[in-house]
mmCIF file of C-alpha atoms in Angstrom:
data_model
loop_
_atom_site.group_PDB
_atom_site.id
_atom_site.type_symbol
_atom_site.label_atom_id
_atom_site.label_comp_id
_atom_site.label_asym_id
_atom_site.label_seq_id
_atom_site.Cartn_x
_atom_site.Cartn_y
_atom_site.Cartn_z
ATOM 1 C CA MET A 1 67.716 -2.923 22.267
ATOM 2 C CA THR A 2 70.153 -5.920 22.033
ATOM 3 C CA ALA A 3 73.072 -6.625 20.138
ATOM 4 C CA ILE A 4 72.042 -7.142 16.546
ATOM 5 C CA ALA A 5 73.171 -10.154 14.488
ATOM 6 C CA VAL A 6 75.687 -9.247 11.369
ATOM 7 C CA ALA A 7 76.559 -11.606 8.442
ATOM 8 C CA GLU A 8 79.350 -11.213 5.990
ATOM 9 C CA ALA A 9 76.949 -9.754 3.765
ATOM 10 C CA THR A 10 75.886 -7.164 5.876
ATOM 11 C CA PHE A 11 79.043 -6.042 7.836
ATOM 12 C CA ASP A 12 80.506 -3.371 5.800
ATOM 13 C CA GLU A 13 76.955 -1.984 5.474
ATOM 14 C CA GLN A 14 76.307 -2.208 9.690
ATOM 15 C CA VAL A 15 80.086 -1.946 10.762
ATOM 16 C CA LEU A 16 82.294 -0.245 8.083
ATOM 17 C CA ARG A 17 79.621 2.388 7.355
ATOM 18 C CA SER A 18 77.993 3.169 10.278
ATOM 19 C CA GLU A 19 77.504 6.966 11.381
ATOM 20 C CA VAL A 20 78.446 6.208 14.914
ATOM 21 C CA PRO A 21 81.042 4.143 16.414
ATOM 22 C CA VAL A 22 80.396 0.308 16.605
ATOM 23 C CA LEU A 23 81.340 -2.313 18.863
ATOM 24 C CA VAL A 24 81.638 -5.815 17.722
ATOM 25 C CA ASP A 25 81.049 -8.840 19.588
ATOM 26 C CA PHE A 26 83.134 -11.761 17.955
ATOM 27 C CA TRP A 27 82.063 -14.840 19.157
ATOM 28 C CA ALA A 28 81.149 -18.468 18.554
ATOM 29 C CA ASP A 29 78.386 -20.910 19.692
ATOM 30 C CA TRP A 30 80.583 -23.598 21.044
ATOM 31 C CA CYS A 31 82.500 -20.622 23.285
ATOM 32 C CA GLY A 32 82.047 -20.569 27.035
ATOM 33 C CA PRO A 33 83.173 -17.226 28.068
ATOM 34 C CA CYS A 34 81.250 -15.826 24.661
ATOM 35 C CA ARG A 35 78.085 -16.934 26.229
ATOM 36 C CA MET A 36 79.168 -15.534 29.381
ATOM 37 C CA MET A 37 79.647 -12.381 28.070
ATOM 38 C CA ALA A 38 76.239 -11.870 25.540
ATOM 39 C CA PRO A 39 74.212 -10.403 28.667
ATOM 40 C CA MET A 40 76.607 -7.817 29.212
ATOM 41 C CA VAL A 41 77.197 -6.908 25.697
ATOM 42 C CA ASP A 42 73.412 -6.819 25.155
ATOM 43 C CA GLU A 43 73.277 -4.598 28.298
ATOM 44 C CA ILE A 44 76.030 -2.256 26.864
ATOM 45 C CA ALA A 45 73.808 -2.190 23.687
ATOM 46 C CA ARG A 46 71.008 -0.697 25.318
ATOM 47 C CA SER A 47 72.816 1.315 27.674
ATOM 48 C CA ARG A 48 74.678 2.748 24.821
ATOM 49 C CA ALA A 49 72.129 2.916 22.009
ATOM 50 C CA ALA A 50 72.476 6.855 21.545
ATOM 51 C CA THR A 51 75.921 6.627 21.284
ATOM 52 C CA LEU A 52 77.012 3.175 20.144
ATOM 53 C CA ARG A 53 76.144 0.213 17.796
ATOM 54 C CA VAL A 54 76.699 -2.759 19.414
ATOM 55 C CA VAL A 55 76.763 -5.937 16.774
ATOM 56 C CA LYS A 56 77.757 -9.661 17.139
ATOM 57 C CA VAL A 57 79.652 -11.596 14.716
ATOM 58 C CA ASN A 58 79.684 -15.730 14.689
ATOM 59 C CA ILE A 59 82.927 -16.096 13.300
ATOM 60 C CA ASP A 60 81.426 -20.024 12.560
ATOM 61 C CA GLU A 61 79.212 -18.114 10.196
ATOM 62 C CA ALA A 62 81.501 -15.171 8.681
ATOM 63 C CA GLU A 63 84.811 -16.753 8.471
ATOM 64 C CA GLU A 64 85.909 -14.161 5.634
ATOM 65 C CA VAL A 65 85.351 -11.187 8.121
ATOM 66 C CA ALA A 66 86.780 -13.047 10.963
ATOM 67 C CA ALA A 67 90.066 -13.431 9.147
ATOM 68 C CA ARG A 68 90.085 -9.922 7.384
ATOM 69 C CA TYR A 69 90.901 -8.918 11.128
ATOM 70 C CA GLY A 70 92.317 -11.459 12.379
ATOM 71 C CA ILE A 71 90.635 -13.368 15.110
ATOM 72 C CA MET A 72 92.583 -15.766 16.311
ATOM 73 C CA SER A 73 90.192 -16.551 19.695
ATOM 74 C CA VAL A 74 87.022 -15.133 20.574
ATOM 75 C CA PRO A 75 85.154 -13.727 22.752
ATOM 76 C CA THR A 76 87.081 -10.469 20.236
ATOM 77 C CA PHE A 77 85.470 -7.110 20.800
ATOM 78 C CA ALA A 78 86.419 -4.592 18.107
ATOM 79 C CA VAL A 79 85.655 -0.776 17.938
ATOM 80 C CA PHE A 80 85.245 0.870 14.855
ATOM 81 C CA VAL A 81 85.294 4.283 14.080
ATOM 82 C CA LYS A 82 84.470 6.211 10.591
ATOM 83 C CA GLY A 83 84.970 2.498 9.203
ATOM 84 C CA GLN A 84 88.476 1.976 11.147
ATOM 85 C CA LEU A 85 89.136 -0.615 13.078
ATOM 86 C CA THR A 86 90.591 1.673 16.813
ATOM 87 C CA GLN A 87 90.521 -1.098 19.316
ATOM 88 C CA GLN A 88 90.632 -4.774 19.675
ATOM 89 C CA ILE A 89 90.162 -6.572 22.733
ATOM 90 C CA THR A 90 90.481 -10.161 23.084
ATOM 91 C CA GLY A 91 89.226 -12.273 26.238
ATOM 92 C CA ALA A 92 86.128 -12.536 28.734
ATOM 93 C CA ARG A 93 86.324 -9.539 31.322
ATOM 94 C CA ALA A 94 83.858 -8.352 34.140
ATOM 95 C CA LYS A 95 81.505 -5.449 32.562
ATOM 96 C CA SER A 96 83.330 -2.758 34.442
ATOM 97 C CA ALA A 97 86.641 -3.979 33.300
ATOM 98 C CA LEU A 98 85.011 -4.142 29.544
ATOM 99 C CA LEU A 99 83.640 -0.590 29.901
ATOM 100 C CA ARG A 100 86.877 1.221 31.263
ATOM 101 C CA GLU A 101 88.866 -0.556 28.252
ATOM 102 C CA LEU A 102 86.113 1.024 26.104
ATOM 103 C CA ALA A 103 85.738 4.402 27.614
ATOM 104 C CA ASP A 104 86.479 6.201 24.469
ATOM 105 C CA TYR A 105 84.046 5.070 22.682
ATOM 106 C CA VAL A 106 81.093 4.505 25.148
#
């Protein structure tokens, strides 16, 4: 399983109404660090599939969603629990560092 691409039309259903915590990877095609993080995000999606939904939102295709959550730079990782934004992490980092920051959710 890999991260699920989510568009503006499906964001509320896939993220805000999820029964499990959701890690949202806000990214863009032109973002080198985003491309570097993509395999790690997919690995987190595979290894934590039972307890965490992982989705990707392309900020160029979902500008309203990005604006709603104040996404000013990418990659930005946001955690939603029961429809509420509970954590936001901006910038690329090693998988181990990202997992440490997400320890309460993964």
